[in-house]
XYZ file of C-alpha atoms in Angstrom:
705
model
C 0.228 0.043 0.587
C 0.947 3.321 -1.249
C 1.586 6.456 1.656
C -0.831 8.315 0.301
C -3.302 5.547 0.661
C -2.335 5.514 4.185
C -2.581 8.719 4.560
C -6.051 9.010 3.258
C -7.232 5.705 4.454
C -6.132 7.693 8.100
C -7.783 10.696 6.934
C -10.535 9.283 6.861
C -10.965 7.530 9.700
C -9.645 10.888 11.732
C -12.934 12.630 10.348
C -15.370 9.460 10.946
C -13.933 9.825 14.725
C -14.656 13.655 14.724
C -18.530 12.814 13.646
C -18.671 10.369 16.386
C -17.364 12.552 18.752
C -19.469 15.483 17.921
C -22.406 13.661 17.830
C -21.666 11.953 21.675
C -20.667 16.081 22.747
C -24.708 16.610 21.646
C -26.265 13.919 23.022
C -24.240 14.412 26.356
C -24.983 18.359 25.728
C -28.627 17.094 25.422
C -28.698 14.657 28.693
C -31.855 16.624 29.960
C -33.878 18.145 27.051
C -37.086 16.223 27.051
C -37.674 14.688 24.463
C -34.246 14.149 22.618
C -32.940 11.134 20.878
C -30.041 10.426 20.803
C -27.913 10.506 17.889
C -25.427 7.458 16.703
C -23.054 7.202 13.898
C -23.288 4.757 11.338
C -19.745 3.967 9.490
C -18.740 1.650 6.379
C -15.914 0.378 5.616
C -14.814 2.249 2.122
C -13.546 -0.364 -0.831
C -11.426 0.454 -3.827
C -10.796 -2.293 -6.309
C -11.336 -5.045 -3.754
C -9.092 -3.798 -0.972
C -10.210 -1.017 1.738
C -9.118 2.049 1.650
C -10.372 3.653 4.938
C -13.647 4.356 6.535
C -16.927 6.528 5.727
C -19.341 7.607 7.839
C -22.416 6.035 6.303
C -25.105 8.286 8.274
C -25.687 10.032 11.357
C -29.582 8.639 12.466
C -31.306 9.299 15.617
C -31.703 6.036 18.483
C -35.526 6.066 17.359
C -37.583 3.661 18.176
C -41.248 3.060 16.140
C -42.653 0.881 18.428
C -41.982 2.419 21.705
C -42.611 5.875 19.786
C -46.336 5.271 18.862
C -47.390 3.529 22.649
C -45.779 6.524 24.397
C -48.185 8.806 21.667
C -50.849 7.193 22.213
C -50.345 7.153 26.871
C -49.664 10.697 26.387
C -52.467 11.846 24.426
C -55.082 9.958 26.901
C -53.228 11.640 30.052
C -53.786 15.079 28.532
C -57.457 14.417 27.726
C -58.189 12.514 31.356
C -56.044 15.352 32.819
C -58.081 18.329 31.436
C -60.526 16.699 33.110
C -59.910 15.381 36.247
C -58.380 19.332 36.884
C -62.020 20.943 35.788
C -64.019 18.351 37.521
C -62.286 18.509 40.994
C -62.657 22.243 41.015
C -65.909 22.187 39.792
C -66.536 20.259 42.823
C -64.913 22.418 45.280
C -67.665 25.400 44.396
C -70.005 23.455 46.171
C -67.651 22.587 49.844
C -66.811 19.213 52.133
C -70.311 17.675 52.275
C -69.547 17.353 56.013
C -68.692 21.159 56.549
C -71.357 23.752 57.751
C -70.100 25.694 55.079
C -70.995 23.299 52.082
C -73.241 24.992 50.024
C -75.814 21.549 50.350
C -76.177 21.852 53.767
C -77.441 25.713 53.621
C -80.035 24.382 52.052
C -80.411 22.134 55.745
C -80.098 25.479 57.081
C -82.901 26.565 55.740
C -85.680 23.656 57.204
C -84.003 24.248 60.744
C -85.099 28.073 60.693
C -88.353 27.700 59.410
C -88.456 24.854 61.976
C -87.433 27.301 64.315
C -90.320 30.142 63.763
C -93.126 27.459 64.291
C -93.341 27.726 68.050
C -92.665 31.701 67.811
C -94.036 32.491 64.489
C -94.068 36.467 65.680
C -90.451 36.247 66.152
C -88.600 38.599 63.888
C -85.309 37.154 64.214
C -86.837 34.008 63.129
C -88.666 35.128 60.922
C -85.066 37.094 59.018
C -82.823 34.001 60.051
C -85.286 32.454 57.591
C -85.623 34.872 55.293
C -81.323 34.934 55.374
C -80.863 31.620 55.494
C -83.282 31.274 51.989
C -81.126 34.239 50.703
C -77.988 32.654 50.771
C -79.150 29.751 49.746
C -80.158 30.948 46.518
C -77.330 33.448 46.029
C -74.788 30.525 46.676
C -76.800 28.161 44.388
C -76.678 31.736 42.010
C -72.746 31.850 42.431
C -71.974 27.860 41.807
C -73.845 28.207 38.512
C -71.839 31.074 37.565
C -69.407 29.896 38.385
C -69.331 26.303 36.076
C -71.006 28.838 33.574
C -67.066 30.625 33.912
C -65.113 27.524 33.511
C -66.897 26.694 30.244
C -66.024 30.099 28.516
C -62.542 29.005 30.237
C -62.616 25.724 28.573
C -63.956 26.871 25.177
C -60.318 29.672 25.839
C -58.415 26.901 26.425
C -59.860 25.088 23.442
C -59.054 27.983 20.489
C -55.550 28.104 21.814
C -54.661 24.313 22.368
C -56.455 24.488 18.551
C -54.305 27.460 17.715
C -51.188 25.981 18.894
C -52.482 22.645 16.896
C -52.121 24.559 13.980
C -48.293 25.941 14.562
C -47.075 23.095 15.508
C -48.175 21.307 12.603
C -46.871 23.540 10.177
C -43.596 23.391 12.026
C -43.987 19.601 11.547
C -44.199 19.897 7.621
C -42.115 22.861 7.395
C -39.132 20.337 8.834
C -39.886 17.686 6.442
C -38.588 20.190 3.722
C -35.180 20.265 5.985
C -35.546 16.833 7.001
C -35.232 15.334 3.115
C -32.653 18.705 2.292
C -30.603 16.884 3.745
C -30.836 13.629 3.316
C -30.902 13.929 -0.484
C -27.285 15.531 -0.009
C -26.599 12.792 2.652
C -26.004 15.904 5.407
C -26.880 15.736 8.978
C -30.930 15.562 9.309
C -30.940 14.652 12.887
C -30.902 18.400 14.364
C -33.990 19.140 12.531
C -35.220 15.394 13.086
C -35.324 15.728 16.787
C -36.978 18.960 16.561
C -39.449 17.323 14.928
C -39.303 14.626 17.390
C -39.971 17.052 20.214
C -43.017 18.585 18.293
C -44.273 15.408 17.794
C -44.984 14.918 21.548
C -45.877 17.963 22.019
C -48.647 17.926 19.107
C -49.841 13.956 20.792
C -50.737 15.777 24.710
C -53.371 17.914 22.495
C -54.641 15.549 20.074
C -54.059 11.959 19.200
C -51.930 11.208 15.747
C -49.976 8.503 14.159
C -46.956 9.197 12.699
C -46.262 7.331 9.607
C -42.002 7.213 7.950
C -41.555 8.708 4.506
C -39.522 7.181 2.374
C -37.426 10.319 1.556
C -36.986 11.326 5.195
C -39.222 12.994 7.888
C -42.910 11.934 8.919
C -46.623 12.328 7.858
C -48.554 12.960 10.958
C -52.206 11.018 10.648
C -54.998 11.517 12.890
C -56.982 8.620 14.755
C -59.159 7.868 11.618
C -55.786 8.666 8.839
C -56.909 11.773 8.113
C -53.292 13.247 6.963
C -52.522 16.627 9.132
C -48.625 17.096 7.528
C -46.329 16.079 5.746
C -48.970 14.870 2.674
C -49.224 18.123 0.656
C -48.700 20.671 3.180
C -50.108 20.997 6.767
C -53.601 21.188 7.641
C -55.600 23.848 9.435
C -58.067 23.011 12.477
C -60.707 25.973 13.467
C -63.223 25.772 16.625
C -66.727 26.631 15.635
C -68.578 27.216 19.187
C -72.354 28.193 19.340
C -73.053 29.272 22.880
C -75.708 26.264 23.954
C -74.938 23.684 21.387
C -71.907 21.239 20.642
C -68.423 22.780 19.979
C -67.401 21.580 16.115
C -63.879 21.311 15.697
C -63.568 21.744 11.243
C -60.225 20.856 9.416
C -59.448 22.340 6.516
C -56.628 20.105 4.187
C -53.910 21.927 1.999
C -55.071 22.872 -1.563
C -59.031 21.563 0.505
C -61.583 24.069 -0.860
C -63.599 23.629 1.962
C -63.181 21.973 5.852
C -64.521 18.834 7.153
C -65.730 17.983 10.546
C -62.595 17.114 12.826
C -64.909 15.819 16.446
C -65.035 12.484 15.817
C -61.729 11.887 14.505
C -60.394 13.492 18.213
C -60.188 10.275 20.601
C -57.498 11.545 22.602
C -55.338 14.632 23.966
C -56.709 17.955 25.261
C -58.418 18.955 22.731
C -60.814 15.684 23.356
C -61.399 16.151 27.036
C -61.694 20.059 27.180
C -64.365 19.184 23.985
C -65.573 16.400 26.539
C -65.459 19.397 29.568
C -67.538 21.808 27.703
C -70.286 19.863 25.991
C -70.786 17.237 28.263
C -69.319 17.295 31.803
C -70.110 20.636 32.620
C -73.802 21.562 31.016
C -74.741 18.156 32.941
C -73.696 19.413 36.495
C -75.111 22.955 35.861
C -78.050 21.660 34.659
C -77.904 18.809 37.616
C -78.092 22.114 40.288
C -80.797 24.234 38.376
C -82.633 20.592 38.440
C -81.804 20.510 42.603
C -82.452 24.372 43.103
C -85.527 24.532 40.891
C -86.807 21.488 43.296
C -86.384 22.857 46.755
C -87.842 26.422 45.455
C -90.711 24.930 43.887
C -91.319 23.036 47.396
C -90.905 26.036 49.086
C -93.294 28.335 46.641
C -95.641 24.912 47.405
C -95.767 25.513 51.463
C -95.680 28.953 51.390
C -98.710 29.245 48.448
C -100.804 26.930 50.847
C -99.814 29.285 53.688
C -100.835 32.937 54.687
C -98.669 36.003 55.903
C -100.817 38.004 59.230
C -101.938 40.419 58.569
C -102.681 39.079 55.005
C -101.307 41.249 51.538
C -103.579 43.121 49.693
C -102.292 42.802 46.598
C -101.056 39.284 44.573
C -99.086 39.185 41.731
C -98.008 35.658 39.781
C -95.692 34.614 38.216
C -95.802 34.791 33.686
C -96.472 31.229 32.717
C -95.783 32.206 29.629
C -99.229 30.808 28.184
C -102.920 33.055 27.982
C -105.069 32.650 30.963
C -107.820 30.051 28.869
C -104.820 27.634 27.838
C -103.827 28.064 31.237
C -106.852 26.950 33.344
C -107.587 24.649 31.058
C -107.068 21.004 32.809
C -107.905 22.285 36.453
C -109.947 20.252 38.567
C -110.779 20.166 42.091
C -111.645 23.160 44.241
C -110.179 25.979 45.938
C -111.186 29.147 48.205
C -110.151 32.823 47.693
C -110.435 35.282 50.669
C -110.680 37.960 51.234
C -109.931 39.043 55.238
C -109.059 42.188 57.126
C -106.182 43.421 58.861
C -107.627 41.704 61.785
C -108.195 38.428 60.461
C -111.935 38.672 59.703
C -113.429 37.106 56.899
C -114.541 40.038 54.877
C -115.618 37.349 51.286
C -115.299 34.045 50.533
C -115.205 32.731 46.824
C -115.240 29.174 46.683
C -114.167 27.913 43.195
C -114.841 24.721 41.738
C -112.659 24.029 38.358
C -114.508 20.404 37.706
C -117.829 21.503 38.120
C -116.597 24.845 36.390
C -118.818 26.878 39.321
C -117.985 29.580 41.645
C -120.296 30.732 44.287
C -119.247 33.946 47.156
C -120.280 33.277 50.419
C -121.559 30.090 50.520
C -123.943 31.346 48.235
C -125.361 30.093 44.856
C -123.382 28.683 42.405
C -122.648 30.882 39.251
C -121.138 28.591 36.213
C -118.228 29.514 34.191
C -115.697 28.768 32.091
C -112.021 29.351 31.123
C -112.759 31.916 28.497
C -115.129 33.977 30.897
C -113.428 32.953 34.563
C -111.600 35.912 34.471
C -114.946 38.281 34.469
C -116.613 36.062 36.765
C -113.800 36.386 39.670
C -114.667 39.934 39.370
C -117.760 39.689 39.528
C -117.490 37.836 42.308
C -115.501 39.960 44.130
C -117.439 43.207 43.281
C -116.172 45.685 45.821
C -113.774 44.111 47.895
C -111.183 43.276 45.343
C -110.136 42.858 41.603
C -108.471 40.645 39.058
C -106.203 41.054 35.948
C -103.923 39.101 34.097
C -101.620 40.221 31.520
C -98.457 39.361 29.980
C -99.172 35.957 31.333
C -99.731 36.674 34.924
C -102.381 36.648 36.956
C -103.134 38.836 39.455
C -105.510 39.787 42.308
C -106.184 42.460 44.877
C -108.542 43.596 47.336
C -110.015 46.955 48.074
C -108.801 49.402 51.144
C -106.734 47.318 54.041
C -108.251 43.996 53.350
C -105.901 40.935 52.345
C -105.946 37.926 50.249
C -104.999 34.449 51.481
C -106.576 30.882 49.154
C -107.142 27.564 51.491
C -107.546 24.612 49.203
C -110.343 21.910 49.471
C -109.912 19.489 52.490
C -111.059 16.156 50.508
C -110.705 17.534 47.152
C -107.876 20.299 46.522
C -107.581 22.165 43.182
C -104.462 20.997 41.169
C -102.694 21.159 37.809
C -99.475 19.461 37.262
C -99.499 18.282 40.868
C -100.239 22.348 42.000
C -102.881 24.414 43.536
C -104.596 27.044 41.354
C -102.465 29.549 43.537
C -99.077 27.142 43.398
C -99.285 26.845 39.356
C -99.717 30.907 38.994
C -97.648 31.556 41.511
C -99.773 34.435 43.572
C -98.306 33.477 46.848
C -94.716 32.164 45.954
C -91.881 32.889 48.754
C -88.973 32.385 45.642
C -89.218 34.821 42.581
C -88.057 34.026 39.543
C -87.156 35.986 36.336
C -87.305 34.693 33.346
C -88.822 30.751 33.061
C -87.766 28.125 35.147
C -90.738 25.980 35.286
C -91.684 23.274 32.857
C -94.290 22.089 33.767
C -96.269 24.265 31.521
C -99.726 21.954 31.996
C -99.990 22.388 27.913
C -102.429 19.272 26.266
C -101.890 18.281 22.635
C -105.350 18.941 22.123
C -104.224 23.040 23.579
C -103.463 25.853 20.567
C -99.650 26.074 21.148
C -100.303 29.872 20.382
C -96.531 30.441 18.753
C -96.449 32.521 16.026
C -96.713 31.118 12.641
C -93.048 30.735 10.097
C -91.061 31.444 13.384
C -88.192 29.185 13.177
C -86.397 27.303 15.858
C -82.597 25.955 14.583
C -81.809 22.643 15.801
C -77.897 20.777 15.992
C -78.187 17.000 16.019
C -74.798 15.755 17.134
C -73.386 11.903 17.205
C -72.626 10.329 20.660
C -69.403 11.322 19.809
C -70.086 15.256 19.860
C -69.969 15.327 15.915
C -72.121 17.098 14.120
C -74.254 16.127 12.019
C -76.458 18.498 10.560
C -78.755 21.666 11.933
C -82.154 21.486 11.035
C -84.597 24.596 11.128
C -88.521 23.947 12.011
C -90.930 26.135 11.530
C -93.664 27.080 13.692
C -97.061 25.512 11.884
C -99.851 27.511 11.340
C -102.745 27.299 13.498
C -103.354 24.218 15.227
C -102.346 22.626 18.062
C -99.575 21.175 20.393
C -99.576 18.298 19.090
C -99.470 19.856 15.582
C -96.079 21.757 16.595
C -94.920 18.474 17.748
C -95.547 16.457 14.238
C -93.247 19.436 12.804
C -90.413 19.185 15.318
C -90.623 15.158 14.520
C -91.054 15.352 10.631
C -88.616 13.108 8.830
C -87.842 15.676 6.395
C -88.361 19.055 7.768
C -87.766 18.133 11.318
C -86.134 15.533 13.777
C -87.586 12.399 13.057
C -84.686 10.381 12.387
C -82.824 11.295 14.964
C -85.157 11.437 17.965
C -88.693 12.408 18.873
C -90.017 14.994 21.054
C -92.804 14.221 23.349
C -95.475 16.064 25.763
C -96.307 14.569 29.058
C -99.072 14.185 31.226
C -97.617 17.635 33.389
C -96.794 19.746 29.678
C -93.559 19.232 29.999
C -91.693 18.855 26.482
C -88.327 16.611 26.259
C -86.383 15.227 23.121
C -85.714 11.558 22.634
C -82.887 10.370 20.805
C -82.896 7.363 18.259
C -81.242 3.982 18.985
C -77.758 5.292 18.120
C -77.678 8.134 20.898
C -78.159 11.100 18.892
C -77.764 14.442 21.044
C -79.611 17.904 20.805
C -79.463 20.899 21.320
C -80.300 24.216 20.365
C -78.569 26.860 17.905
C -81.055 29.531 17.850
C -84.904 30.067 18.378
C -86.975 33.054 17.358
C -89.809 31.637 18.089
C -92.571 33.232 19.792
C -95.720 32.835 22.159
C -97.748 35.687 21.257
C -96.392 39.166 20.963
C -93.089 39.250 23.198
C -93.614 35.598 24.577
C -91.801 33.038 25.737
C -89.882 31.711 23.065
C -90.289 26.941 22.630
C -86.985 26.875 24.205
C -87.959 29.503 27.153
C -91.398 27.560 27.918
C -90.461 24.154 27.963
C -86.809 24.261 28.624
C -85.679 22.759 25.674
C -82.059 21.803 25.709
C -79.189 21.884 28.657
C -78.426 24.895 27.968
C -81.675 26.944 28.867
C -82.095 24.234 32.327
C -78.630 24.600 33.183
C -78.967 28.477 33.806
C -82.378 27.845 36.099
C -80.088 27.897 39.391
C -78.846 31.907 38.672
C -82.620 32.676 38.126
C -84.215 32.748 41.403
C -84.373 35.234 44.190
C -86.000 35.403 47.686
C -89.635 37.712 47.392
C -88.616 41.477 47.228
C -91.206 42.492 49.716
C -90.544 39.630 52.071
C -86.836 40.351 51.999
C -86.992 43.435 52.968
C -89.554 42.914 55.318
C -89.882 39.659 57.095
C -93.671 39.959 59.069
C -94.627 39.645 55.139
C -93.412 35.556 55.211
C -96.409 33.444 55.167
C -96.285 31.239 58.548
C -99.911 31.099 59.108
C -102.703 29.394 57.188
C -106.206 30.466 56.284
C -108.926 28.547 58.151
C -111.989 29.205 57.540
C -114.013 26.921 59.529
C -112.992 29.928 62.211
C -115.421 31.872 60.727
C -118.599 29.929 61.360
C -118.111 30.955 65.238
C -117.341 34.340 64.596
C -113.316 33.975 64.943
C -110.358 35.405 62.951
C -109.594 33.271 59.656
C -105.903 34.436 60.419
C -104.030 34.399 63.730
C -100.626 36.266 64.583
C -99.921 33.210 67.083
C -100.492 30.252 63.853
C -97.057 28.733 63.036
C -98.886 26.120 61.015
C -97.337 27.388 57.314
C -94.109 27.913 59.192
C -94.577 23.692 59.082
C -94.809 23.094 56.105
C -92.471 25.212 54.786
C -89.870 23.439 57.344
C -91.422 20.246 56.040
C -90.953 20.819 52.349
C -87.539 19.166 52.504
C -89.398 15.689 53.269
C -91.835 15.999 50.294
C -91.613 13.451 47.636
C -91.139 15.699 44.248
C -90.978 15.124 40.375
C -87.447 15.307 39.585
C -86.801 15.374 35.641
C -84.264 13.106 34.057
C -81.062 15.367 33.354
C -77.575 15.423 33.128
C -76.244 12.219 34.436
C -79.538 11.738 36.837
C -82.156 9.706 35.937
C -85.710 11.509 36.570
C -86.805 10.307 39.913
C -89.531 11.476 42.767
C -87.721 11.681 45.804
C -87.574 14.272 49.008
C -85.467 17.381 48.201
C -82.734 16.704 50.355
C -82.804 12.773 49.502
C -81.917 14.766 45.610
C -79.082 17.034 47.627
C -77.765 14.093 48.551
C -77.587 11.969 45.141
C -76.394 14.903 43.822
C -73.378 15.741 46.241
C -72.685 12.479 45.417
C -72.878 11.957 42.020
C -71.040 15.038 41.816
C -68.503 13.527 44.483
C -68.321 10.468 42.421
C -67.633 12.261 38.420
C -64.526 13.972 40.248
C -63.320 11.186 42.091
C -63.426 8.688 39.077
C -61.899 11.181 36.664
C -59.135 11.666 39.665
C -58.231 7.780 38.973
C -58.549 8.226 35.322
C -55.773 10.762 35.664
C -53.677 8.578 37.822
C -54.145 5.556 35.554
C -53.371 7.359 31.944
C -50.699 9.290 33.464
C -48.871 5.587 35.285
C -49.083 4.441 31.737
C -47.646 7.101 29.612
C -45.134 7.550 32.364
C -44.201 4.113 31.916
C -44.074 4.136 28.369
C -41.922 6.933 28.600
C -39.419 5.935 30.777
C -39.203 2.458 28.241
C -38.798 4.531 25.334
C -36.361 6.680 27.153
C -33.834 3.738 27.770
C -33.734 3.174 23.690
C -33.763 6.735 22.957
C -32.617 8.531 25.674
C -29.043 9.458 26.703
C -27.315 7.314 28.539
C -24.142 8.837 29.987
C -22.477 5.528 30.969
C -22.729 4.567 26.953
C -21.232 7.987 25.651
C -18.558 7.587 28.088
C -17.878 4.788 26.647
C -18.579 5.875 22.434
C -16.331 8.578 23.474
C -13.561 6.737 24.598
C -13.610 4.869 21.452
C -14.053 7.355 19.522
C -10.711 9.438 21.120
C -9.102 6.225 20.646
C -9.783 6.092 17.350
C -8.668 9.550 16.380
C -5.540 9.172 18.117
C -4.619 5.754 16.334
C -6.112 7.586 12.864
C -3.630 11.139 13.750
C -0.809 8.504 14.342
C -0.940 6.908 11.841
C -0.743 10.147 9.868
C 2.032 11.009 11.896
C 4.289 7.719 10.997
C 3.365 8.711 7.071
C 4.583 12.003 7.527
C 7.649 10.573 9.266
C 8.436 8.156 6.429
C 7.353 10.775 4.073
C 10.647 12.955 5.867
C 12.951 10.446 5.937
C 12.279 9.537 1.747
C 12.674 13.085 0.716
C 15.341 13.289 3.063
C 17.007 10.154 1.077
C 16.082 12.006 -2.222
C 17.632 15.086 -1.153
């Protein structure tokens, strides 16, 4: 072998050793860099005419393992999803407080019943009345605060989804751009490991946001695909995601492929990652808790109002203004049965006039006189005639109002054997004439409407409903127009039409109490309201408001309640007595200041069985308010604990997968020390050969000279 060949061979060895040392140096420098994959130098012999003439660096590669990488990415996606859910549910649970403490939200309701129980023995006590009103006000204020806070969490989730989607777009663009760098380096046989490491780190971050699959490209770089194989980067450019949010409706993630003319839905393809978890929180978990809270508070309020409508204050109120039923008076009166009595009472409790109303017979009598027939259409006229000089009645904007003349007051008493009833409520309770708790907007969805009743909505007005699959992916938005004239059954038929309604995905129905609900088909479709421009009469409620269609409408109920303003200002107006018409025959007062029977009704209202609708994860049941509260507290706690358990398991799997991946791909200082020593020795050996060759050259040149 010639000296030139020897020097050439030694030079290649020197350069190969330098490349190896450079790779080892990079590895050691990034020993603590998250996601860094160590570099390996692949060497090969140089052959010329069948003889070895040196060594060549074939390629600098990363010590990556595709199988471990795939497992780690899947585990990271799962941990990302479960992590955000667990964190948000834990924060939501914290809003309710520890049920075992006196400051718990659910304990506040017990305090209300205790306060009314204390007022039974001394209903004239200003302190006890004030305590009861304050406890109720605190409970309603706290329920409104929690509901508002849940909405704030939903707004936070929306903001986080938007930020995460923007970050996904940045990562996809960077990954696609790095593909070009990697391909360019591969073509010229350069070192692409720097770009490849950056790309791997971007992919790792991306997998925490969305579930992705990675496919290597023949020319270098990767193709990033969604869970179903849809290419997101590395194949024709980077796709762009967009978060489309509609208040009250399911959120949508759309993806626009590079070069595509329009977007397609990404929702069903999001099976893991933080965005999937945030979407579940936005569209399912937080709305469920909000709706359950609203149902619980509404049930508690309804039972308190039931008791207060059966009670009376001493002296009685001169006016009674009911809630907005959303109905016209004839429709609201239709379906009432049983008997009730309206009494006009003096400030001293003496009966002035008694009007007995028999809804079953359709008659009205004054002070035990002859009965006069009435119809729902003539009820108001007949009532005003019966009141005569003692008072008046009016009906405006869906609300019934009664007034007594002079200093007289008003009170109701139900027949002992056949009380008035519609949707399980007495006449006074149905119209909210003596409610303890008032509401802004509509919170009671038992309308009492029957299929044969006129629907009353303006013909041609539209409600837009969104149908989504069980996984949250939007299927379609459907615009349903209110039919001209017709009955509630006609409205239901329009909503359930297979062509212009939701009939292919489920059915709207009206129960015996006039409550409308949507029952999804076998595929588990979900229905939300996108917009509702319908109106029942001029300025009246929409379909969504009147019937509580959609979780968004039901979820905000807890914020709408407040103690009736006159009672909050003066606790003496609290109804803690009951009207006793039997006392009138002996000339005794029908209302007595020392009567605490109304307070007892209020104290016992928490133990009365009530109907609760199926909302969120809770089934429709009939149970007491206190028991339902315990069920709700347990349900919220179980969901938070379950989410924390899933997070712990997913995190453990992710850590194990990452550890196994790091054991193969990560930097091991012991191994790098061995490699450094090897390359140093190789470098020294090559350098000595070059030095020996130089010495030989010098000797030969000296001999020639």
